[in-house]
Coordinates of C-alpha atoms and ligand atoms in Angstrom, one line a residue:
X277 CA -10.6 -63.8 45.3
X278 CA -7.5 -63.6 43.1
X279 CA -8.8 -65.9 40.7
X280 CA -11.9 -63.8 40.5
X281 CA -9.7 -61.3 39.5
X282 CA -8.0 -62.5 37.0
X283 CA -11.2 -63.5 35.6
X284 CA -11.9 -59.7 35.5
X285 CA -9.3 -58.4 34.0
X286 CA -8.8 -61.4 31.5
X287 CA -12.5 -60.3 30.2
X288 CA -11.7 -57.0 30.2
X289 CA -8.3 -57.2 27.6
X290 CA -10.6 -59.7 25.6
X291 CA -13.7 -56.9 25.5
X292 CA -10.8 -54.3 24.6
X293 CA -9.8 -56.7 22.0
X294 CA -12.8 -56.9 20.1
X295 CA -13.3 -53.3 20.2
X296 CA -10.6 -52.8 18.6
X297 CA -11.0 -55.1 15.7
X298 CA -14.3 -53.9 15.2
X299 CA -12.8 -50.1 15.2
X300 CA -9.7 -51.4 13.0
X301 CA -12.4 -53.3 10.4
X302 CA -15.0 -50.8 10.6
X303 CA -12.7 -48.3 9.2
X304 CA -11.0 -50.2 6.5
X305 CA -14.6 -50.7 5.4
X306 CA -15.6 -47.4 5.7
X307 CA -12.3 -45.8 4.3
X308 CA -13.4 -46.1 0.9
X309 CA -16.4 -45.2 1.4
X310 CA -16.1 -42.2 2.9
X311 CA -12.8 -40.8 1.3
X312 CA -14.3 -38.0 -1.2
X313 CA -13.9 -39.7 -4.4
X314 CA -13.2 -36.2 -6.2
X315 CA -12.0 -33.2 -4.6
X316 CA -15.1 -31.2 -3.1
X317 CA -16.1 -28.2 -4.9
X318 CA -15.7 -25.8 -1.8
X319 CA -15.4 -22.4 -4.0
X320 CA -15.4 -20.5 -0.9
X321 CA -11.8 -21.5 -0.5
X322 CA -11.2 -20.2 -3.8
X323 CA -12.3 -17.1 -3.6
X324 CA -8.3 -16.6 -2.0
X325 CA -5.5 -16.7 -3.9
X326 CA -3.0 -18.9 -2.3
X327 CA 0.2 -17.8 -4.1
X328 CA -0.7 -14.5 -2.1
X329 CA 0.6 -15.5 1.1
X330 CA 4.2 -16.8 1.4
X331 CA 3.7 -19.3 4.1
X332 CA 0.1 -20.6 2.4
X333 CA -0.2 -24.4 2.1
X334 CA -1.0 -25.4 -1.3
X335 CA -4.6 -27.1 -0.8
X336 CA -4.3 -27.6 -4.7
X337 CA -8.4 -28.6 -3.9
X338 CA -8.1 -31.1 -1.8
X339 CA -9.8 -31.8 1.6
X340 CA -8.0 -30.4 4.6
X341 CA -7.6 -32.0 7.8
X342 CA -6.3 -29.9 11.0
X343 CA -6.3 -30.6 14.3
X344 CA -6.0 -28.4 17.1
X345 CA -4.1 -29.8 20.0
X346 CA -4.3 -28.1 23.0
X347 CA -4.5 -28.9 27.4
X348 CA -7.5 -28.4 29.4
X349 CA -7.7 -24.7 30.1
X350 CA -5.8 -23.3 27.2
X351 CA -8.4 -21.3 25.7
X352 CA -8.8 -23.6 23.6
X353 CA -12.5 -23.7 23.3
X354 CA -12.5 -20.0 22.5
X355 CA -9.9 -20.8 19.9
X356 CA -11.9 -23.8 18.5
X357 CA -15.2 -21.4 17.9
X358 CA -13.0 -19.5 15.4
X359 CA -12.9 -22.4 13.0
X360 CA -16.9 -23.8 14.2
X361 CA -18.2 -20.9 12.5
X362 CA -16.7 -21.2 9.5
X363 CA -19.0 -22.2 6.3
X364 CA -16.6 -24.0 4.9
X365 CA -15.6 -26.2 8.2
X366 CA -17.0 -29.0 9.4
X367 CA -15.9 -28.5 13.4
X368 CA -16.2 -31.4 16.2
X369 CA -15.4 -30.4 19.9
X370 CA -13.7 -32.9 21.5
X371 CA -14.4 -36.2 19.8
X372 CA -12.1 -38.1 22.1
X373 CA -13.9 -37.5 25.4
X374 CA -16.5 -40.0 24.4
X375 CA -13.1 -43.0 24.2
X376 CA -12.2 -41.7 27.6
X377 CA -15.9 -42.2 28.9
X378 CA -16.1 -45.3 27.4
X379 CA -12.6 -46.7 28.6
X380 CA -11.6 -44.8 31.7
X381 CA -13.5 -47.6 33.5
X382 CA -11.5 -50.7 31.8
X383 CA -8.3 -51.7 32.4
X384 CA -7.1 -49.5 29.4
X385 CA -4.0 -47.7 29.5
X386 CA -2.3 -45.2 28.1
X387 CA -1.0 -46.9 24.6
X388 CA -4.5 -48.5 24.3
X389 CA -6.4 -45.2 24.3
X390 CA -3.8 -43.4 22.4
X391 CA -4.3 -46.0 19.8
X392 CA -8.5 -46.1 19.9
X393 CA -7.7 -42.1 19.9
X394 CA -5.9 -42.3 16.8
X395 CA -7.9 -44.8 14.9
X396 CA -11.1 -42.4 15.9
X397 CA -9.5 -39.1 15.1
X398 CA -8.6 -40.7 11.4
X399 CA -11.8 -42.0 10.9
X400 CA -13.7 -38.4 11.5
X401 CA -10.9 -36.6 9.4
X402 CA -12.6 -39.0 6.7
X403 CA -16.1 -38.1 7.4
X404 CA -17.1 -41.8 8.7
X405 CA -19.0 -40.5 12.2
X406 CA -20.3 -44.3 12.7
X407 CA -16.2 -44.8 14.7
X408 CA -18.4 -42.9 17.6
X409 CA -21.2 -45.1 17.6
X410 CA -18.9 -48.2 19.2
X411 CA -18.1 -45.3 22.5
X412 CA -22.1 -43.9 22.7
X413 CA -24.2 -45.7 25.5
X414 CA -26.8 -46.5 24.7
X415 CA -25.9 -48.1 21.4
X416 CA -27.5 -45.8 18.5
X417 CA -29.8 -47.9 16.2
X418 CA -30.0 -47.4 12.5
X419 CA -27.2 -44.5 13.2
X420 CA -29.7 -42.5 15.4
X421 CA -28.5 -41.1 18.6
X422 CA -29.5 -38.8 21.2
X423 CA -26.2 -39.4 23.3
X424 CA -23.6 -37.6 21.6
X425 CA -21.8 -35.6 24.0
X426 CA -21.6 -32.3 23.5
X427 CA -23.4 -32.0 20.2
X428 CA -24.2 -28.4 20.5
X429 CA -20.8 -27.0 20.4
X430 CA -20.5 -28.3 16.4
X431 CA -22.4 -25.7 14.6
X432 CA -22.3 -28.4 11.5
X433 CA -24.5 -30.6 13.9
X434 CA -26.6 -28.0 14.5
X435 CA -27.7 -26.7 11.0
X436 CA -28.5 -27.7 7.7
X437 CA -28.6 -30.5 5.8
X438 CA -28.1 -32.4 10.2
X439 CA -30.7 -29.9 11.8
X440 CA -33.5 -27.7 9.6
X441 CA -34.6 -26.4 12.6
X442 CA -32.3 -23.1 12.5
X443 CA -30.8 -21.1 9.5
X444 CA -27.4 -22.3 8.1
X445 CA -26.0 -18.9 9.9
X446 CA -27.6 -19.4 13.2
X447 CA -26.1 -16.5 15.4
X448 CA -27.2 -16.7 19.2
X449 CA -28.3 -20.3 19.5
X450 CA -26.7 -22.0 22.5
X451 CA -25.4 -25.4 22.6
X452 CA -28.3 -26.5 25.0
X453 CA -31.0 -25.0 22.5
X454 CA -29.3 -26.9 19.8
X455 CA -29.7 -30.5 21.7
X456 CA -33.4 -29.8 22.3
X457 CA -34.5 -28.5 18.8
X458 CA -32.4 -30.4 16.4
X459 CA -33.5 -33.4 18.3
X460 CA -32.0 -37.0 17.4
X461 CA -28.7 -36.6 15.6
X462 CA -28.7 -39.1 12.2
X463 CA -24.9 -40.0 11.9
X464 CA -25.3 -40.9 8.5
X465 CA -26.3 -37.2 7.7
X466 CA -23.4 -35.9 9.6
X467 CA -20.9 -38.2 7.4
X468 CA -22.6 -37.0 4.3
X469 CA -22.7 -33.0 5.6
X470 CA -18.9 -33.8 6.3
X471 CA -17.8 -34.4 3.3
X472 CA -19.8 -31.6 1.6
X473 CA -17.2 -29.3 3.8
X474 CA -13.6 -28.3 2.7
X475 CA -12.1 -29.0 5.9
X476 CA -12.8 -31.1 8.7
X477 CA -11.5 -29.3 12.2
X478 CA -10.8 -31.8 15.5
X479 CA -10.3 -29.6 18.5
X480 CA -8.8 -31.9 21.5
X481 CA -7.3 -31.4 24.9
X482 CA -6.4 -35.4 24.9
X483 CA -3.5 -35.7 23.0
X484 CA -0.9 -34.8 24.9
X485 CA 1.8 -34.7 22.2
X486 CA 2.8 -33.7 18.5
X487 CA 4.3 -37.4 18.3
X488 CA 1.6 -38.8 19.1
X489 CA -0.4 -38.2 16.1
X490 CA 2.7 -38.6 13.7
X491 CA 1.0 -42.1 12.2
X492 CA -2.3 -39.8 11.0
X493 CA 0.4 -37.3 9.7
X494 CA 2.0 -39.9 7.6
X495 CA -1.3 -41.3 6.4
X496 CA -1.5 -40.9 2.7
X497 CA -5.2 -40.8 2.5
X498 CA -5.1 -37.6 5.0
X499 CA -3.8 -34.2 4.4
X500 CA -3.3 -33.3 8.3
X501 CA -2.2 -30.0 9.4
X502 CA -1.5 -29.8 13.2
X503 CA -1.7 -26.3 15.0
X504 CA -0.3 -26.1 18.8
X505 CA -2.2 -24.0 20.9
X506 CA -0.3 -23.7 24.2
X507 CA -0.8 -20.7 26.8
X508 CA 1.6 -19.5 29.6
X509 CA 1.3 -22.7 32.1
X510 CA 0.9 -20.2 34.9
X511 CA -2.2 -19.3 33.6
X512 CA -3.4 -22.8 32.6
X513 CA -2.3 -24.1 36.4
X514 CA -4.5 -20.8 37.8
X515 CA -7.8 -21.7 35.5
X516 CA -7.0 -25.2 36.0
X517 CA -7.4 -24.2 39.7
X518 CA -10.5 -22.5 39.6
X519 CA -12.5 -24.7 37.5
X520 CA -11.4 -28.2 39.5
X521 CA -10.7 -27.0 42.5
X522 CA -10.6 -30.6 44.4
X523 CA -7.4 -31.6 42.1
X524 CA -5.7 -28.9 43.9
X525 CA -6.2 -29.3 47.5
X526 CA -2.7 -28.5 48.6
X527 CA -2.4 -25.2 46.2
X528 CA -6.0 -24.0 47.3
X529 CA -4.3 -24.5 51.1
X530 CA -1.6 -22.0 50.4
X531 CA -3.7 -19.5 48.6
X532 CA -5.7 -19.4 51.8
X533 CA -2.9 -19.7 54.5
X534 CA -0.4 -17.5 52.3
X535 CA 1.8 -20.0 53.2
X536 CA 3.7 -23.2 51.3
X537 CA 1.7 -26.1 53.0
X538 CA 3.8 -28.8 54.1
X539 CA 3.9 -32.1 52.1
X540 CA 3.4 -30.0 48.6
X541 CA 5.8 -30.9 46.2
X542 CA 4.8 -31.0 42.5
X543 CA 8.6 -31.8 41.0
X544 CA 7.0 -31.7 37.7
X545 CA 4.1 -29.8 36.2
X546 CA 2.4 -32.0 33.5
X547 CA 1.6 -28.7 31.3
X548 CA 5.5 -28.0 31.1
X549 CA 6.0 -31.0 30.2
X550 CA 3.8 -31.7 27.7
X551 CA 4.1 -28.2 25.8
X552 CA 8.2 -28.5 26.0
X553 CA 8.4 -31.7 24.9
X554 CA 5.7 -31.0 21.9
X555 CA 7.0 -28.2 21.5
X556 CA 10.6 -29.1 21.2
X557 CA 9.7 -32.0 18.8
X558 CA 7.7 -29.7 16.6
X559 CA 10.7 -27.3 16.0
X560 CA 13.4 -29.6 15.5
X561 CA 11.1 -29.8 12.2
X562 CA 11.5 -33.7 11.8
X563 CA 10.6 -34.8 8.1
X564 CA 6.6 -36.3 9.3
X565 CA 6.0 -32.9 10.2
X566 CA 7.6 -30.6 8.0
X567 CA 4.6 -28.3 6.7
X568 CA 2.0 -29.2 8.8
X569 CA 2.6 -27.7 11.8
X570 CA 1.5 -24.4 13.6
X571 CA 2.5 -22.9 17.1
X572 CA -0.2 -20.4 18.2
X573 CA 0.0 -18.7 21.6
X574 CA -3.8 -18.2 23.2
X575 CA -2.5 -14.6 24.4
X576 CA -1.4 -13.8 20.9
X577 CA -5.0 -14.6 19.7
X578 CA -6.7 -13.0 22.9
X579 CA -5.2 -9.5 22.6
X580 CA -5.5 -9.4 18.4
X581 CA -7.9 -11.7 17.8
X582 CA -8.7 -10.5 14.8
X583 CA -5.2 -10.0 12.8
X584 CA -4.4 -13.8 14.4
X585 CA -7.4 -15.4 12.7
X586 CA -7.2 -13.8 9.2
X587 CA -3.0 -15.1 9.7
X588 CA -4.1 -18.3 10.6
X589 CA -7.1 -18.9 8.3
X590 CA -5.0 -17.4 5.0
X591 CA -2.2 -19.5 6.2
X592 CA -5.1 -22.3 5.5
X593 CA -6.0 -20.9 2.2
X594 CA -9.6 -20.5 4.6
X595 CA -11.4 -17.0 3.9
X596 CA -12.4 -14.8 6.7
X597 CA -15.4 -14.9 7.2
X598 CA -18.2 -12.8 7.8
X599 CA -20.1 -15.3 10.4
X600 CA -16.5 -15.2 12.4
X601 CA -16.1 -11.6 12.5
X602 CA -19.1 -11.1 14.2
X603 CA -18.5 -13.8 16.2
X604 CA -15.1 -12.2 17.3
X605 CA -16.9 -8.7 17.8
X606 CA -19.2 -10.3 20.0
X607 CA -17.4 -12.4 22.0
X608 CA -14.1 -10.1 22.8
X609 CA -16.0 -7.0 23.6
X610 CA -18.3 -8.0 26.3
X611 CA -21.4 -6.7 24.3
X612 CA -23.6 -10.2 25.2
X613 CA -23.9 -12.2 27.8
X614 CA -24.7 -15.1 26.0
X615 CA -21.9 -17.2 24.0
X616 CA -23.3 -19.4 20.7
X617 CA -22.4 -22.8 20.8
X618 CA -20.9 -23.3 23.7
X619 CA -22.3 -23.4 27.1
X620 CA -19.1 -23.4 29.2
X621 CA -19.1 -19.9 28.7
X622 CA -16.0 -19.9 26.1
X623 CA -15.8 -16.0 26.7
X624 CA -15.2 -16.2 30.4
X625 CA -11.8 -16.6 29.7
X626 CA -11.5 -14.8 26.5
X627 CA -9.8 -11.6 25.7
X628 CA -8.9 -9.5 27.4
X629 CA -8.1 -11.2 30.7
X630 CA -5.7 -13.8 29.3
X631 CA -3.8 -12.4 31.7
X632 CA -5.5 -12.1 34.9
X633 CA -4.6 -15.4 36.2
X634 CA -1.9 -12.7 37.6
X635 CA -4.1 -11.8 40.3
X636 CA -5.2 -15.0 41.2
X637 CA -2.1 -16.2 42.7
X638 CA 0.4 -15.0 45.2
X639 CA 4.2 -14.5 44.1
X640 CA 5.1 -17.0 45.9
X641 CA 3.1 -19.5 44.0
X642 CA 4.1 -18.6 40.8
X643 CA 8.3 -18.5 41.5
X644 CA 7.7 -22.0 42.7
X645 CA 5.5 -22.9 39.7
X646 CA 8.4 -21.1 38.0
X647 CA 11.2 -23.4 39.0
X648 CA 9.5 -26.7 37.7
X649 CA 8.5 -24.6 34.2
X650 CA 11.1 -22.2 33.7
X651 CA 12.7 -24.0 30.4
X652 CA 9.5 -24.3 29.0
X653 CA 8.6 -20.5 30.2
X654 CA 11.6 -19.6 28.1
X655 CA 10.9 -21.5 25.1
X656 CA 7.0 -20.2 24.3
X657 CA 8.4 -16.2 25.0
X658 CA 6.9 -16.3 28.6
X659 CA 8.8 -13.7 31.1
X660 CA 9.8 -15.1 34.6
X661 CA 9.0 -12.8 37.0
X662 CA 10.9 -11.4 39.2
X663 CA 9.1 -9.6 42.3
X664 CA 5.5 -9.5 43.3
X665 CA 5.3 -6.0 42.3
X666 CA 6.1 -7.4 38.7
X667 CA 3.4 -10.1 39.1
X668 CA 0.7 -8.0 40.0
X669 CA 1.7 -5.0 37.4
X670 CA -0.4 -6.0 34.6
X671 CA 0.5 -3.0 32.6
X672 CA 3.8 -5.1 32.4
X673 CA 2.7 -7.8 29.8
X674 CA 4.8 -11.4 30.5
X675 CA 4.4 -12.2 26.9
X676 CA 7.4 -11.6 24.7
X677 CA 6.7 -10.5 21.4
X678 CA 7.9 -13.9 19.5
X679 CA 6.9 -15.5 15.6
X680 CA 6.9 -19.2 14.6
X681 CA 6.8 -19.0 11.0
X682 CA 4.1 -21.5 10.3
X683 CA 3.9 -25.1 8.3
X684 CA 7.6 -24.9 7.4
Ligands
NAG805 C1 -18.4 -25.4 -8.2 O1 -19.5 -24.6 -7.7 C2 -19.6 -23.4 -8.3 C3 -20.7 -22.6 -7.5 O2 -21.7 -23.5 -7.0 C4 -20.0 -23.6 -9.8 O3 -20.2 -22.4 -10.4 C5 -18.9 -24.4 -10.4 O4 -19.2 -24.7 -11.8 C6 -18.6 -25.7 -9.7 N1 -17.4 -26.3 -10.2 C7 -17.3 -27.6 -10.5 C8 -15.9 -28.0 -11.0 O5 -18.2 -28.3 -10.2
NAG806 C1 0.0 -26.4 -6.0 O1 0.3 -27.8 -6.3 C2 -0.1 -28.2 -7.6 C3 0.2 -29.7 -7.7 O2 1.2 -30.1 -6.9 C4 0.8 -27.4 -8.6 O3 0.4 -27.7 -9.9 C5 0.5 -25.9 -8.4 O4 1.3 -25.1 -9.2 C6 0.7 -25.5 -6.9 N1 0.3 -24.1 -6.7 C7 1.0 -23.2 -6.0 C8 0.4 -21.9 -5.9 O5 2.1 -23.5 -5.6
NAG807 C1 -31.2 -14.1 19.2 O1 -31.3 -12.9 18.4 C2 -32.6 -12.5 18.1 C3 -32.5 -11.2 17.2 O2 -31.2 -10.7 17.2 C4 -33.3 -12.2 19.4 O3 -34.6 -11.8 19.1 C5 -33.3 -13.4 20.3 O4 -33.9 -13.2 21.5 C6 -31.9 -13.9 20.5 N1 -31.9 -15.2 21.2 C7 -31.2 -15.4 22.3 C8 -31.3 -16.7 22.9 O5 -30.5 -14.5 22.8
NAG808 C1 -30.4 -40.8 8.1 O1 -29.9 -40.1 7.0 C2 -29.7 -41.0 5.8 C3 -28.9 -40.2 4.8 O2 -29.6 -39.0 4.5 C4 -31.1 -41.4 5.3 O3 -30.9 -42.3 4.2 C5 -31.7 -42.2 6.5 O4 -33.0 -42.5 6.1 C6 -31.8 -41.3 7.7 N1 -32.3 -42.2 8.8 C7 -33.4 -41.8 9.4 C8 -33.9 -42.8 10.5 O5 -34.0 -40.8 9.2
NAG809 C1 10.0 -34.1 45.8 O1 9.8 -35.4 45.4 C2 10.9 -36.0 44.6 C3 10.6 -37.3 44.1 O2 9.3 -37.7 44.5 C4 12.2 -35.9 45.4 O3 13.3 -36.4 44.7 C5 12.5 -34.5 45.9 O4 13.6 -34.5 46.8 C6 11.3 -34.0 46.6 N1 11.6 -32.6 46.9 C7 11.3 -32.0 48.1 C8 11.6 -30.6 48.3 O5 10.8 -32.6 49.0
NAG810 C1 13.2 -11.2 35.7 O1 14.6 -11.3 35.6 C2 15.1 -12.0 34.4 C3 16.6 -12.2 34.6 O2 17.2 -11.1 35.0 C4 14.7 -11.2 33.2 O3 15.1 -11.8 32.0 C5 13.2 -11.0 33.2 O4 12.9 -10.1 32.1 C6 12.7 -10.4 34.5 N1 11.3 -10.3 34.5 C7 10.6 -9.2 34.2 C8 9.1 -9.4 34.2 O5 11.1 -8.1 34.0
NAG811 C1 4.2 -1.1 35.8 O1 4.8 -1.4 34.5 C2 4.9 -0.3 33.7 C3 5.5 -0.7 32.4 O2 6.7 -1.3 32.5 C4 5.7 0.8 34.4 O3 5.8 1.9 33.5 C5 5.1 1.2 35.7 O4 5.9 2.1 36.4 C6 4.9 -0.1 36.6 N1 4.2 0.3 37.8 C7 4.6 0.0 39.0 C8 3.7 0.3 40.1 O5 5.6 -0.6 39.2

């Protein structure tokens, strides 16, 4: 029986092995490749002026890379759309969900998937979509796959030169109705579509932490701009709560008993955490990151969408465009039902009720939420409150008018 064992997890590390030296090997061949030779001639992005804007980073042409780091239930799928419909950005949603399908079953740990993460993030930033082939079951052939999770939420996958089978400004098409018309996705059209882009933009919920990405930040062949989406960790813990509700059995007990069960005791709330300790890194403004990083807040974007983006994106040197303000007219003001792209419903949580997690859960929830996360409450402009009459006033806004001044 033990032996047995061994036997298992011995061919697990030497499967994990080879996967890696195929990842490693596959991008060192594809590096060159795939790196644009000469600077693409996006002149959308210089129809802006970047001297204009004192905080603008100077693109000086070249290929941006930025990744949005966020936690499950930040908004950050609302966020993410922002930058999907831009003409100029070549979006994926989530990348690194199909490493943790693929390795959540192996002996893997934490390091080891950090460090496939990292390899595969670098390898997109450079337009070489094969890296996913070695995490899609089945096994594409000829680059051809039908398995790519979550295709539909990359309008680049979804349009021309990938998919002719809507206009390069598709406005309603949902994710699903992408997967069924575009049909097979050719990953060697997606790499070439890539590059044709000015930027490549990685939304992810699995890197937990600035740090963790400083090798791509110091990679020479990228040019990697980070921006920190974080939202008040009440309001992640409540979504967070109402979307998996079996994580929470103990928190879903008091909410119905109006009473602190028993043998609950979180002592640390991995959202605090992570956001503090990010978050802490980030402003200390250590040399790997100086100028490449961002701190948004999802309220700030949800209650002025619009003057957020056009800071953001001429931050980016990246014009407003046309495609995204309709997008942001649709999708704040509760005209449609439907929401493009994305078929978790990205406005469900949009907008105007970044808030309303408020009246989801008692005062006596949130004061003990707010003793494990009151440093980092404080840090990201969050008010504690006080009383459940402040709790359930929502004319009383928690968030603290604060500024990060960006990529400094
Ligand atoms: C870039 O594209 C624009 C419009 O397509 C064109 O007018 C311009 O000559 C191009 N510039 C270079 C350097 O290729
Ligand atoms: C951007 O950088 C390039 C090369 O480093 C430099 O020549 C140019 O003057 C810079 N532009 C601005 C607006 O700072
Ligand atoms: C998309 O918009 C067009 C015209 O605005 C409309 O005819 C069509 O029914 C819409 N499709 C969906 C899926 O809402
Ligand atoms: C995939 O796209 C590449 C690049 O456009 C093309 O050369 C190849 O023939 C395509 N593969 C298939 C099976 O269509
Ligand atoms: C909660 O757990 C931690 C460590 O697991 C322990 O140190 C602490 O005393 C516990 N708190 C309560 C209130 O039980
Ligand atoms: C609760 O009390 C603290 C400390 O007195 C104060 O800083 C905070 O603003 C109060 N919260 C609200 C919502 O007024
Ligand atoms: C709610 O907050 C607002 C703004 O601070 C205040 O004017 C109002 O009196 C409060 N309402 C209640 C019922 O406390």
């Amino acid at each position: 029986m033990q032996c047995s064992w061994k036997v298992v997890i011995l061919l697990t590390l030497v499967y994990m092995v080879i996967q890696y030296t195929i990842i490693q090997s596959f991008s060192t061949m594809t590096q060159n490749v795939c790196r644009p030779s000469h600077p693409a001639n996006h002149s959308i992005s210089h129809q802006h002026h970047p001297e204009e804007h004192p905080y603008t980073f100077n693109s000086s042409g070249k290929k941006q890379h930025i990744l949005i780091l966020a936690a499950t239930r930040s908004g950050s799928s609302f966020f993410g759309q922002l930058f999907n419909h831009h003409p100029d950005v070549f979006y994926l949603y989530e990348p690194l969900n199909q490493i943790q399908m693929a390795l959540q079953s192996t002996q893997a740990n934490r390091r080891m998937i950090l460090g496939a993460s990292r390899d595969l993030l670098r390898g997109l930033f450079l337009c070489d979509l094969h890296l996913l082939e070695a995490y899609i079951t089945p096994a594409p052939e000829n680059h051809i796959t039908d398995h790519l999770k979550r295709r539909g939420a990359s309008k680049a996958l979804c349009t021309p030169p990938v998919c002719d089978s809507f206009a390069p400004h598709l406005v309603n098409v949902t994710e699903a109705e992408c997967e069924q018309k575009c049909g097979s996705l050719n990953l060697t059209l997606a790499s070439q579509a890539c590059q044709q882009r000015g930027s490549v933009v990685i939304k992810t919920v699995r890197v937990p932490e600035v740090s963790d990405v400083k090798d791509l930040l110091e990679d020479p062949r990228l040019n990697l701009k980070v921006i920190q989406l974080v939202r008040d960790p009440r309001g992640v813990l409540a979504s967070r709560m109402l979307a998996f509700p079996e994580n929470y059995p103990l928190m879903r007990l008091w909410k119905m008993k109006h009473q602190k069960p028993e043998g609950l005791n979180l002592t640390q709330v991995p959202v605090c955490e992570d956001f503090l300790s990010s978050v802490t890194t980030a402003l200390s403004q250590p040399a790997w990151l100086r100028g490449r990083y961002m701190l948004v807040r999802y309220e700030d974007v949800a209650s002025n969408t619009l003057q957020k983006v056009q800071e953001i994106f001429e931050t980016l040197a990246l014009p407003v465009d046309e495609d995204i303000m309709d997008w942001i007219d649709k999708n704040t003001k509760g005209k449609y039902d439907w929401s493009p792209m994305d078929a978790f419903s990205t406005k469900r949580d949009s907008a105007t009720n970044s808030e309303n997690w408020r009246l989801k859960l008692s005062f006596g929830m949130v004061e003990y939420l707010q003793t494990f996360c009151k440093t980092t409450l404080n840090q990201l402009g969050y008010k504690i409150v006080n009383s459940s009459t402040e709790l359930k006033n929502v004319s009383l806004s928690l968030v603290e008018g604060r500024t990060w001044k960006p990529f400094q």
